[in-house]
Coordinates of C-alpha atoms in Angstrom, one line a residue:
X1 CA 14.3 104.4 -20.5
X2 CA 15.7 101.9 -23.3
X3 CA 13.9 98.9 -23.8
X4 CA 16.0 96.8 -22.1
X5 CA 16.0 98.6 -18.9
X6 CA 12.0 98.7 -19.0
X7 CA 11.1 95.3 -19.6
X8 CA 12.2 93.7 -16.1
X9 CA 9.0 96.1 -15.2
X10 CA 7.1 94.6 -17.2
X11 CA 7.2 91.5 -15.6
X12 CA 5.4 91.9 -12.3
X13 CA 3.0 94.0 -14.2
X14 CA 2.3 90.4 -16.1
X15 CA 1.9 88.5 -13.1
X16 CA -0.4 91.1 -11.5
X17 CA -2.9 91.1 -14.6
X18 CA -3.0 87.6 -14.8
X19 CA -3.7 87.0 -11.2
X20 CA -6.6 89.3 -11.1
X21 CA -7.8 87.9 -14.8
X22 CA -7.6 84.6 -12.5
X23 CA -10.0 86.3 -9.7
X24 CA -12.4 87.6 -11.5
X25 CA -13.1 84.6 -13.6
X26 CA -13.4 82.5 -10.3
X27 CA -15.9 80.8 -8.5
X28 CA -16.8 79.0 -5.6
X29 CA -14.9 78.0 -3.7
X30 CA -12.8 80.9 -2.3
X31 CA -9.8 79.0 -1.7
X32 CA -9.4 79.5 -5.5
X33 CA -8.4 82.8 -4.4
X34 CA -5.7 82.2 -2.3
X35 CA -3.1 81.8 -5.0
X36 CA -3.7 84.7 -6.9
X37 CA -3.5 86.4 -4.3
X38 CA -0.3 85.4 -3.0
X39 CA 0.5 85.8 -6.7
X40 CA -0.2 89.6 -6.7
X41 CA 1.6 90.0 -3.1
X42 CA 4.9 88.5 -4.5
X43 CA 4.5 90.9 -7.5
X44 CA 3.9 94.0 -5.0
X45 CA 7.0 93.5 -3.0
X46 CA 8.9 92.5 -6.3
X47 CA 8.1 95.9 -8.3
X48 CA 8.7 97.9 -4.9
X49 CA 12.5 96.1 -4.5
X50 CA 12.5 97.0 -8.3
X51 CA 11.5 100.7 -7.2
X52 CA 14.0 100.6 -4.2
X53 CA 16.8 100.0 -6.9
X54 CA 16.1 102.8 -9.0
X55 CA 15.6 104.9 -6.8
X56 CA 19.4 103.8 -4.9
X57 CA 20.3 104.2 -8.5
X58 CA 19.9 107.8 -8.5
X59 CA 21.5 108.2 -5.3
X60 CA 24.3 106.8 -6.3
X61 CA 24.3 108.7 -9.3
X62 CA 23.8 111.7 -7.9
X63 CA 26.7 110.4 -5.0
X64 CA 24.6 110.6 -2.5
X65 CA 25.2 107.1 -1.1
X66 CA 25.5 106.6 2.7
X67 CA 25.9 103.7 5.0
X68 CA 23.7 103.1 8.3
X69 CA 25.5 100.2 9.6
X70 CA 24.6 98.2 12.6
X71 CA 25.9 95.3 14.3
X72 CA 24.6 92.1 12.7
X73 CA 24.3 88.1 12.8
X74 CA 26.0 87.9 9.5
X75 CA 25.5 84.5 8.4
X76 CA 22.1 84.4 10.0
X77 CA 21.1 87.7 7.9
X78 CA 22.5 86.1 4.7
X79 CA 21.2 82.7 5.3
X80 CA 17.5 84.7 5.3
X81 CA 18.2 86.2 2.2
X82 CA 19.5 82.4 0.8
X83 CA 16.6 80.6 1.7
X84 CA 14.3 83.1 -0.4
X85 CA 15.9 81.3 -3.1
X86 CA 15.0 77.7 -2.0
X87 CA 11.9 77.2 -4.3
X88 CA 13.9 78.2 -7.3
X89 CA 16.5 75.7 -6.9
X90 CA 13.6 73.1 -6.3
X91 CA 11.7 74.2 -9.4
X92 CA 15.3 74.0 -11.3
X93 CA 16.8 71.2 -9.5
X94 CA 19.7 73.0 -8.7
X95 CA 21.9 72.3 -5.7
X96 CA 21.8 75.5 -3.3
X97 CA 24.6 75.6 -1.0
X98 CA 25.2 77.7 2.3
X99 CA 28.8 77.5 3.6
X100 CA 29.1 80.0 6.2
X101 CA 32.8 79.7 8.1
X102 CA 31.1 80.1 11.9
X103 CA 27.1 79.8 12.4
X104 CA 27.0 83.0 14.1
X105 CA 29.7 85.8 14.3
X106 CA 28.6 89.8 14.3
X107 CA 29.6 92.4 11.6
X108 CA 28.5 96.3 10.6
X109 CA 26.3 96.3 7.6
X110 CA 23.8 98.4 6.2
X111 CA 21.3 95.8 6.1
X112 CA 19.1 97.7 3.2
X113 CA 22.5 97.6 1.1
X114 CA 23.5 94.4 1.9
X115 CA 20.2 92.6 1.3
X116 CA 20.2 94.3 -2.2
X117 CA 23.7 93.4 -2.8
X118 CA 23.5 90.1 -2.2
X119 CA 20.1 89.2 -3.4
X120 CA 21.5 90.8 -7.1
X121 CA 24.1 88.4 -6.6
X122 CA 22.2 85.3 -6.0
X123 CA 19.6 86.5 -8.5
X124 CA 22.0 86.4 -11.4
X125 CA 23.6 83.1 -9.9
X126 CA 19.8 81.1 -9.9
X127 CA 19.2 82.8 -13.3
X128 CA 21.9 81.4 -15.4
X129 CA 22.7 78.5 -13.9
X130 CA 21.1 75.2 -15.8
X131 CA 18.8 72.8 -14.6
X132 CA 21.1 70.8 -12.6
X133 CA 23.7 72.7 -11.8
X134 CA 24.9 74.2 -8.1
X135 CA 24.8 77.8 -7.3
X136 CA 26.9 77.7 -3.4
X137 CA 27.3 81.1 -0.9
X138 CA 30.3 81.1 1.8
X139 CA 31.2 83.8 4.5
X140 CA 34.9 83.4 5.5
X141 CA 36.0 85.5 8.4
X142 CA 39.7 87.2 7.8
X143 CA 41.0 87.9 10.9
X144 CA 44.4 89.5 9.7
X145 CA 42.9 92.6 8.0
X146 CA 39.9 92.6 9.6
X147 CA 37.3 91.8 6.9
X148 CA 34.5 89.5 5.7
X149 CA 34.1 88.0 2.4
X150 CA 30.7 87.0 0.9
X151 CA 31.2 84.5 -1.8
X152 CA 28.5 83.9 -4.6
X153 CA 29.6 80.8 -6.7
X154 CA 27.6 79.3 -9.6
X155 CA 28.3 76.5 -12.2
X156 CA 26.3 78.5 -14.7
X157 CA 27.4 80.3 -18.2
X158 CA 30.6 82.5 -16.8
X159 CA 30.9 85.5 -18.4
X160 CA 33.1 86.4 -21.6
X161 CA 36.3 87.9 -20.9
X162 CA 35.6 90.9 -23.0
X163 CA 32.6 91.4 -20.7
X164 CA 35.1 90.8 -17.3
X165 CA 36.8 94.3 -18.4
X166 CA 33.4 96.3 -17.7
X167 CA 31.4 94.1 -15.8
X168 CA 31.1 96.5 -12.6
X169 CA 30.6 99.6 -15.1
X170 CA 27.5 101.2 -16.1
X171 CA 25.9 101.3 -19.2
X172 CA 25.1 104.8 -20.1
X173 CA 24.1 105.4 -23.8
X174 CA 23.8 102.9 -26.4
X175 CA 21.4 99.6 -26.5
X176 CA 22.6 96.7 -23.6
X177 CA 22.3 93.1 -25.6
X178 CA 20.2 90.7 -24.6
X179 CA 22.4 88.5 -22.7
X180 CA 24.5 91.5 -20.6
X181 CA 23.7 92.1 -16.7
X182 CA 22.7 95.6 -17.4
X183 CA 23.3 98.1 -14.1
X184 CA 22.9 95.4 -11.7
X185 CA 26.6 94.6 -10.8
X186 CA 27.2 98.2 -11.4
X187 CA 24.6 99.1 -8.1
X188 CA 25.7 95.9 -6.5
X189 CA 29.7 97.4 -6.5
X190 CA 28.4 101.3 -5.5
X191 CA 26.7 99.4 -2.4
X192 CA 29.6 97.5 -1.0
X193 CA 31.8 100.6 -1.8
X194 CA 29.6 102.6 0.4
X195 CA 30.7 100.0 2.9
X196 CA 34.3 100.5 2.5
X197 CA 34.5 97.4 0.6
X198 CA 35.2 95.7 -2.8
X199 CA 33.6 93.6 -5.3
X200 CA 35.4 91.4 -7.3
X201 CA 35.1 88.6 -10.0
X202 CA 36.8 85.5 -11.4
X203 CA 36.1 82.1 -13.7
X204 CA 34.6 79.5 -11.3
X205 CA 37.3 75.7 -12.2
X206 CA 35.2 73.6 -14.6
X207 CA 33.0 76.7 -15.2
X208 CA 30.7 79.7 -13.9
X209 CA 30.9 82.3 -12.0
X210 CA 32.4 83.3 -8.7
X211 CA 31.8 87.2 -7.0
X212 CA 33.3 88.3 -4.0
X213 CA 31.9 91.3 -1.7
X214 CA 34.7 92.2 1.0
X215 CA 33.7 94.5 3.9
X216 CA 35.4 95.7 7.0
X217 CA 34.5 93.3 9.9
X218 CA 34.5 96.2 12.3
X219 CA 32.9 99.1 13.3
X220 CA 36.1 101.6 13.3
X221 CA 35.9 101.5 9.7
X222 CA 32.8 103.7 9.1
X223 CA 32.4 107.0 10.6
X224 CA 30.0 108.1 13.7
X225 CA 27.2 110.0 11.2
X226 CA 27.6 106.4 9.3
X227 CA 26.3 104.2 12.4
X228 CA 23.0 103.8 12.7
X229 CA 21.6 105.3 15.7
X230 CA 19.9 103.5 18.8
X231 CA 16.4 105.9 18.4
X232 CA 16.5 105.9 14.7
X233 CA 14.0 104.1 12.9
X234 CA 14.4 101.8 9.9
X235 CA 11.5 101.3 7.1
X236 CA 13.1 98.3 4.5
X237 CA 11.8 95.7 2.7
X238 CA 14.6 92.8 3.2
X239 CA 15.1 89.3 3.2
X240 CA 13.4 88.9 6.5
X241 CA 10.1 90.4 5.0
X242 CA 10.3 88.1 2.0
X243 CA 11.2 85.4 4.0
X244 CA 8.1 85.9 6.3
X245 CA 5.7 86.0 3.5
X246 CA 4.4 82.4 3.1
X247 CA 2.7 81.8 -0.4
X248 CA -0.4 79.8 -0.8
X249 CA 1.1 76.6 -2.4
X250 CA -2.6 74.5 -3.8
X251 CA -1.8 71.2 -3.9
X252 CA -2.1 70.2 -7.9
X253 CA -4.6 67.8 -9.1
X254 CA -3.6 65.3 -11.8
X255 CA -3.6 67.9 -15.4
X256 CA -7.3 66.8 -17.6
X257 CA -5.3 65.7 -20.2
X258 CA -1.8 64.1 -21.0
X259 CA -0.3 65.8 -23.3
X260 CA 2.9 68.0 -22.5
X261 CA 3.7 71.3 -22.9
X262 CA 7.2 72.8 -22.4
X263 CA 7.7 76.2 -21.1
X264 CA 10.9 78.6 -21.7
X265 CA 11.1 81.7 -19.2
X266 CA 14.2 82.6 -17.6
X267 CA 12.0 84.5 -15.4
X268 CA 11.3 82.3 -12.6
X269 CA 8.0 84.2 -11.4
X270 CA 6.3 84.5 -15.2
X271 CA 7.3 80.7 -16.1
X272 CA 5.6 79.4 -12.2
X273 CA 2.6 81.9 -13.3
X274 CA 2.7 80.7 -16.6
X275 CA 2.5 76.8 -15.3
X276 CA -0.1 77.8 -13.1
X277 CA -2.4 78.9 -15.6
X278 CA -2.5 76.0 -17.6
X279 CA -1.6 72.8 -15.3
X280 CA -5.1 72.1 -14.6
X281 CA -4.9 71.3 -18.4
X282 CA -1.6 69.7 -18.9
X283 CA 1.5 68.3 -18.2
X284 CA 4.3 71.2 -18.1
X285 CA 7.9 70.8 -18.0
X286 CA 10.1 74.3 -17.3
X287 CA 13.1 75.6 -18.8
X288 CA 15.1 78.6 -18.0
X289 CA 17.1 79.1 -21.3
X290 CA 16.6 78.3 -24.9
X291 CA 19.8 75.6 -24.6
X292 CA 18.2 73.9 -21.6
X293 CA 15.0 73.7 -23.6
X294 CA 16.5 72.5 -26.7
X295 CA 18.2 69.4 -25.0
X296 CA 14.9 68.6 -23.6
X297 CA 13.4 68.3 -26.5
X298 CA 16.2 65.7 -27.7
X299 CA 15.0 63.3 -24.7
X300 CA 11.1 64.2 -24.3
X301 CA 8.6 64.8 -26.9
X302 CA 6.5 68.0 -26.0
X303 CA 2.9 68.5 -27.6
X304 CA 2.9 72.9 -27.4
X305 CA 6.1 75.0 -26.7
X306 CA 5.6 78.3 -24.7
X307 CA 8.6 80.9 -24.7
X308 CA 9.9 84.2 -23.7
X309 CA 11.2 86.3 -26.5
X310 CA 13.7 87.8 -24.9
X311 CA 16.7 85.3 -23.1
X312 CA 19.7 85.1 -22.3
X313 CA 22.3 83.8 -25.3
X314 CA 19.4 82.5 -27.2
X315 CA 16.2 84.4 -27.9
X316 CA 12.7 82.8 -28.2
X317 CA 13.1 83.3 -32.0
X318 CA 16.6 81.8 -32.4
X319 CA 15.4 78.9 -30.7
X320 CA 12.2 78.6 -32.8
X321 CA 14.3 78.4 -35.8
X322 CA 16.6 76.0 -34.1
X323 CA 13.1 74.1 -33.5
X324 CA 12.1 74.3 -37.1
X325 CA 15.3 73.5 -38.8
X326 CA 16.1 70.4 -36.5
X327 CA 14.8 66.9 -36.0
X328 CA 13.3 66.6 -32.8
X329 CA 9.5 67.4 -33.5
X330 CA 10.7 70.3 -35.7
X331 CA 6.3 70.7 -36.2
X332 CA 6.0 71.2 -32.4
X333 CA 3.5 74.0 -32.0
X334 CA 5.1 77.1 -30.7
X335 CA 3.8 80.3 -28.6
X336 CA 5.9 83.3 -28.0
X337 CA 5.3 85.8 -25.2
X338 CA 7.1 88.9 -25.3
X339 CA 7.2 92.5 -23.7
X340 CA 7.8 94.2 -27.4
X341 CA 5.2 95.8 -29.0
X342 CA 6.3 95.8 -32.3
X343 CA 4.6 94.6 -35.8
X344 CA 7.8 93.8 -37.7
X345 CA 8.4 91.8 -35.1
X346 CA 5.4 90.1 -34.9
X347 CA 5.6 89.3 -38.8
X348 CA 9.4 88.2 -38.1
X349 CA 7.8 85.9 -35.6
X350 CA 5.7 84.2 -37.6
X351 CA 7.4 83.8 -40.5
X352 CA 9.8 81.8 -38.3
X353 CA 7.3 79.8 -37.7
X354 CA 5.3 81.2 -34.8
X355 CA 1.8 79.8 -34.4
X356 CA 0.8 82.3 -31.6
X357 CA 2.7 85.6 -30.5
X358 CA 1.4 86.9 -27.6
X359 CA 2.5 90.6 -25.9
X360 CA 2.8 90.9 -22.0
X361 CA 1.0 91.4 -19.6
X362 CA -1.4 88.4 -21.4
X363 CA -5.0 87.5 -20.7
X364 CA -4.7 83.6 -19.4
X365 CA -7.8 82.9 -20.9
X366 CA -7.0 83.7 -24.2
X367 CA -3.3 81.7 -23.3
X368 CA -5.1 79.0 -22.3
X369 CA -7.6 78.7 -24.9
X370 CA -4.7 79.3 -27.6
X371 CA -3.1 76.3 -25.7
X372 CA -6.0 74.3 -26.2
X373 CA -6.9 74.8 -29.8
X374 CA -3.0 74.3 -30.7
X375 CA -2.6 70.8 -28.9
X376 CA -6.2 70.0 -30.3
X377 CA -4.4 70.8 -34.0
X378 CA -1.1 69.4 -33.6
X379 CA -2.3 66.1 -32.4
X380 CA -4.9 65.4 -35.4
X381 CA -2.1 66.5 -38.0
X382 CA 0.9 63.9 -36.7
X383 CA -1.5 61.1 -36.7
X384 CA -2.7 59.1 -39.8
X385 CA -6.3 59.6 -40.5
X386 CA -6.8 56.0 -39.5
X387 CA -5.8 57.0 -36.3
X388 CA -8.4 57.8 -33.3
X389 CA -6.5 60.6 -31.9
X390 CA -6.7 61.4 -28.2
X391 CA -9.3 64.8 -27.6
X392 CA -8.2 67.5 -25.6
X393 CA -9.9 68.1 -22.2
X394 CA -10.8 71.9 -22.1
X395 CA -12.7 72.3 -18.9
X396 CA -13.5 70.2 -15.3
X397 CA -17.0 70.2 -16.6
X398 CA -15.9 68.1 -19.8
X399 CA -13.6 66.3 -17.6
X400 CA -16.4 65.1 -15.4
X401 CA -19.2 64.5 -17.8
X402 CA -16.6 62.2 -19.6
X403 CA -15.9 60.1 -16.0
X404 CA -19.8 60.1 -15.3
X405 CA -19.9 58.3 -19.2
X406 CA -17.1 56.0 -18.5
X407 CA -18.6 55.0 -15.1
X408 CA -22.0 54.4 -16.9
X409 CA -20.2 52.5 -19.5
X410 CA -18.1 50.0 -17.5
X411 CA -20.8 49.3 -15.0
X412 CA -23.1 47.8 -18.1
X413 CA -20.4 46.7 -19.5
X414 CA -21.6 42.9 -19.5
X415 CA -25.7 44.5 -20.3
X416 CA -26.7 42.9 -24.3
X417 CA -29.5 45.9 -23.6
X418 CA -26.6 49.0 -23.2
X419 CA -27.5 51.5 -26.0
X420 CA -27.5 54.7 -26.4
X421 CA -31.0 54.9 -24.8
X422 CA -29.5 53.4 -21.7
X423 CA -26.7 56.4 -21.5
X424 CA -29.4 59.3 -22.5
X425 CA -31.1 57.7 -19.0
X426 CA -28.6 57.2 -16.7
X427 CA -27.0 60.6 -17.6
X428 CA -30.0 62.8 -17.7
X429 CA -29.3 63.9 -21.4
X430 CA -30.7 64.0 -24.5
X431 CA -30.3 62.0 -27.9
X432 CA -29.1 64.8 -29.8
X433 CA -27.2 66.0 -26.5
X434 CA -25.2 63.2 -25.7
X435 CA -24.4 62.9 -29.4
X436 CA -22.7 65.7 -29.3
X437 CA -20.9 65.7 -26.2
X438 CA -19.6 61.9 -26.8
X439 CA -18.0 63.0 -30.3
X440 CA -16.9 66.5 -29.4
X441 CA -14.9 64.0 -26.3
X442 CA -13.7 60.9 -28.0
X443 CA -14.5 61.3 -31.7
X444 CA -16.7 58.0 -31.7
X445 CA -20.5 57.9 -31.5
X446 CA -21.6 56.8 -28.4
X447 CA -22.9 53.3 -29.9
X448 CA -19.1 53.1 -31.3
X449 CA -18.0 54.2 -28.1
X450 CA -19.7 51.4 -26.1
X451 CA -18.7 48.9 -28.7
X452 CA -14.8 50.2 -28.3
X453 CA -15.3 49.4 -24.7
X454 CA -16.2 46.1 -24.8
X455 CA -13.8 45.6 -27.0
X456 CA -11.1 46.5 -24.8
X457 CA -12.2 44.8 -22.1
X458 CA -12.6 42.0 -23.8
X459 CA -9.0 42.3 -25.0
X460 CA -7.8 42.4 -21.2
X461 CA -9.6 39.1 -20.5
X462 CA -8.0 37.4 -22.9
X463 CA -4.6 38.6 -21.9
X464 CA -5.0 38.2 -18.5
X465 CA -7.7 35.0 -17.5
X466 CA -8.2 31.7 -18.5
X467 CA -12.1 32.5 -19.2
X468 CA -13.3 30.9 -22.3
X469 CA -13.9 32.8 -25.7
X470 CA -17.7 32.3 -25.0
X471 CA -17.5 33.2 -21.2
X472 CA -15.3 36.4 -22.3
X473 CA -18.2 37.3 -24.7
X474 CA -20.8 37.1 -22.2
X475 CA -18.6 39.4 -19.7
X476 CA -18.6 42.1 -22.3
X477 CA -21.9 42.0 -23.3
X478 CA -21.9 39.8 -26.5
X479 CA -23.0 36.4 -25.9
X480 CA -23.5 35.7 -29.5
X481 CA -20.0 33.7 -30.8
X482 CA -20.2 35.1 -34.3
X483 CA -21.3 38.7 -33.1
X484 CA -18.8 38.9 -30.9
X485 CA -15.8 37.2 -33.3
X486 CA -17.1 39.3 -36.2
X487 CA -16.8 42.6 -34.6
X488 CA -13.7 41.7 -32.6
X489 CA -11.6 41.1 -36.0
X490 CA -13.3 44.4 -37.4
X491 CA -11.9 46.5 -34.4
X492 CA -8.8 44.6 -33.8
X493 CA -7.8 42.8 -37.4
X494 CA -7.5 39.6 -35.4
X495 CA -9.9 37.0 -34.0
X496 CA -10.4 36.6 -30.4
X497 CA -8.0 33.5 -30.6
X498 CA -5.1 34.9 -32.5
X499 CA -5.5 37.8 -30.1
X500 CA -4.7 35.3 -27.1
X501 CA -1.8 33.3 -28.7
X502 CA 0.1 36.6 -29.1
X503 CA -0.8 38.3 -32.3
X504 CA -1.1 42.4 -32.4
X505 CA -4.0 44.4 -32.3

């Protein structure tokens, strides 16, 4: 097999590893295992409908295609397959349509072809369709020649006219680009002409896509050793198998830290695993194409950039250089995940600029760690050394030894007697301990750490009460006016005073 035609295989193979690295790294309590799991079940059935097409591949090189039609609730059976689609188009915010003519009206299909057919269709549709955009599916009813029409529309890409000449053709020697269909539409149109039918294609107005299947709407049109008989006995993996499989959704905590990190996958599965992996950490933002990503990244500044390598119209490198060369955060960390194991890649990679290239199927801790260490990197290098930058959260433990600190903190807040003596007891640590911690967490000592705090609160109660100077010193924990003047102007540059009529800290 080319390379092309392998690396779809690679992706549930990437999903899989990930979801057992996710297992066996977990603890208490189990219900951390209920997405992973239902992240390994979605793989399963995905690389079997990937091994049902190759293997309907052969057949219908071989010519050994054959219909087992039966009669069936059309737009009911297609409306299964639609709604497998629905948490892609909620992920992507794209409008999903379903526009059948009647709500229930009876045709012959081969519901194994069919399903495949039409799930090609409306895979391709969801995939290259931008953020935003509308993918719709209609069944008309043509009475006069007896036929159905299943209508895929999407407002994404279109396809290139020189492509329109071959589009239903299959590729047999020579290596597919990047951005081609490959042998999908060519299986999709050997299905539907097992059915008697047709597939056809034309420019969607103000842009995209629009494929039509035709098939006979009745049961004359296929022979007797084509019908599928009453005792025979169907094994398929279809839309209403998919559709039956409810996922484990967790319901998402708020990340540990705020920075943001945008992720590029036109793989819909890998970029929700992907996300997965590393929300608990940070704020994530998906794109399913390099252009999508780039005009992101005009409106929202992104602290890490994850991509695949290999997209649609723009690769993960092309869009690194775009990255590099342009002037919206053009020093934006960048990771690239790829299915090619090759060094002159690699080097290619990261002479573009790279920080990170990473082969599928990838260990997530080693993802997330990288993610950690490049935020950590990125955020003390665009901020002036006199700049307290903010410190990256790594872990829940971290994340709630810093609460536990805060809480301590605020709740002495008005104490002369806090010191670090004070935090070593109430937290259970020692000296040399909480030292460490304290820095590693907010780059201040904890005696410049309790001083900040009172500082800021003291800056609130100036802001927002009438309390006097004095009274605000006493709140915080400073009775003594010069003390408390002295080291407010250190901090802040300002006195307490100027603070209050307006001046800038």
């Amino acid at each position: 097999m080319s390379e092309t035609n392998s690396l779809p295989n690679r992706m549930p193979l990437t999903i899989i590893q990930a979801a057992i690295d996710r297992i066996l790294s977990a603890g208490v309590p189990p219900a951390k295992f209920h997405e992973p799991i239902s992240n390994m079940a979605q793989s399963v059935k995905r690389m079997r409908r990937l091994t049902d097409q190759l293997l309907l591949f052969r057949k219908m090189q071989a010519g050994k295609l054959s219909v087992a039609v039966q009669p069936t609730d059309l737009p009911q059976f297609l409306k299964n397959i639609f709604l497998t689609f629905h948490e892609v188009a909620e992920q992507r915010k794209i409008t999903a349509e379903f526009l059948p003519q009647s709500r229930h009206f009876h045709v012959p299909v081969d519901h194994d072809y069919i399903d495949k057919a039409v799930y090609n269709l409306l895979s391709n549709a969801f995939k290259y369709t931008p953020s935003g955009g509308i993918v719709t599916m209609k069944v008309k009813q043509n009475e006069q020649d007896s036929t159905v029409a299943i209508i895929v529309e999407d407002s994404g890409c279109g396809i290139s006219k020189e492509k329109q000449k071959h589009l239903f053709d299959r590729y047999v020697t020579g290596k597919i680009s990047s951005d081609s269909i490959g042998i999908g539409l060519n299986l999709t149109a050997s299905l539907i002409e097992a059915h008697h039918g047709s597939i056809s294609y034309c420019e969607r107005n103000g842009g995209g896509s629009v494929f039509t299947l035709t098939i006979p709407a009745n049961e004359d049109a296929y022979s007797q050793s084509e019908r599928l008989q009453a005792s025979a006995i169907q094994i398929q993996t279809s839309s209403a198998e998919r559709n039956n499989t409810s996922l484990y959704k967790a319901m998402r905590a708020q990340p540990l830290n705020s920075q943001r990190i945008l992720i590029v996958e036109d793989d819909n599965d890998v970029a929700l695993l992907v996300q997965q992996e590393i929300n608990e950490l940070f704020y994530t933002d998906i794109a399913s194409n390099a252009s999508e990503a780039l005009r992101k990244m005009e409106s929202e500044s992104y602290d890490l950039v994850i991509t695949d390598m290999t997209m649609p119209k723009m690769s993960g490198l092309a869009m690194a250089k775009h990255i590099r060369q342009g002037v919206h955060n053009p020093h934006v960390p960048i990771i690239i995940l790829t299915g090619k194991i090759d060094d002159d890649l690699k080097t290619k990679a990261l002479l573009t600029g790279i920080n990170v290239f990473m082969t599928k199927p990838f260990n997530a801790e080693q993802l997330r760690a990288h993610c950690v260490n490049l935020v950590k990197s990125s955020s003390s290098l665009v901020q002036p050394p006199s700049v307290q930058t903010e410190r990256v959260i790594s872990d829940n433990r971290q994340a709630r030894f810093l609460s536990q600190l805060n809480q301590a903190i605020d709740a002495h807040i008005d104490d002369t007697t806090l010191n670090v003596d004070t935090l070593t007891e109430i937290l259970k640590v020692s000296r040399s301990a909480l030292n460490t911690k304290v820095r590693t967490l907010t780059g201040l000592s904890p005696a410049e750490l309790i001083r900040s705090k009172r500082i800021s609160q003291a800056k609130h109660l100036l802001r927002e009460t009438d309390m006097s100077i004095g009274e605000i010193g006493n709140k915080v924990g400073m009775p003594s006016p010069q003390s408390f003047n002295a080291t407010f102007k250190k901090i802040t540059g300002l006195s307490p005073s100027e603070f209050r009529k307006g001046g800038v800290a």
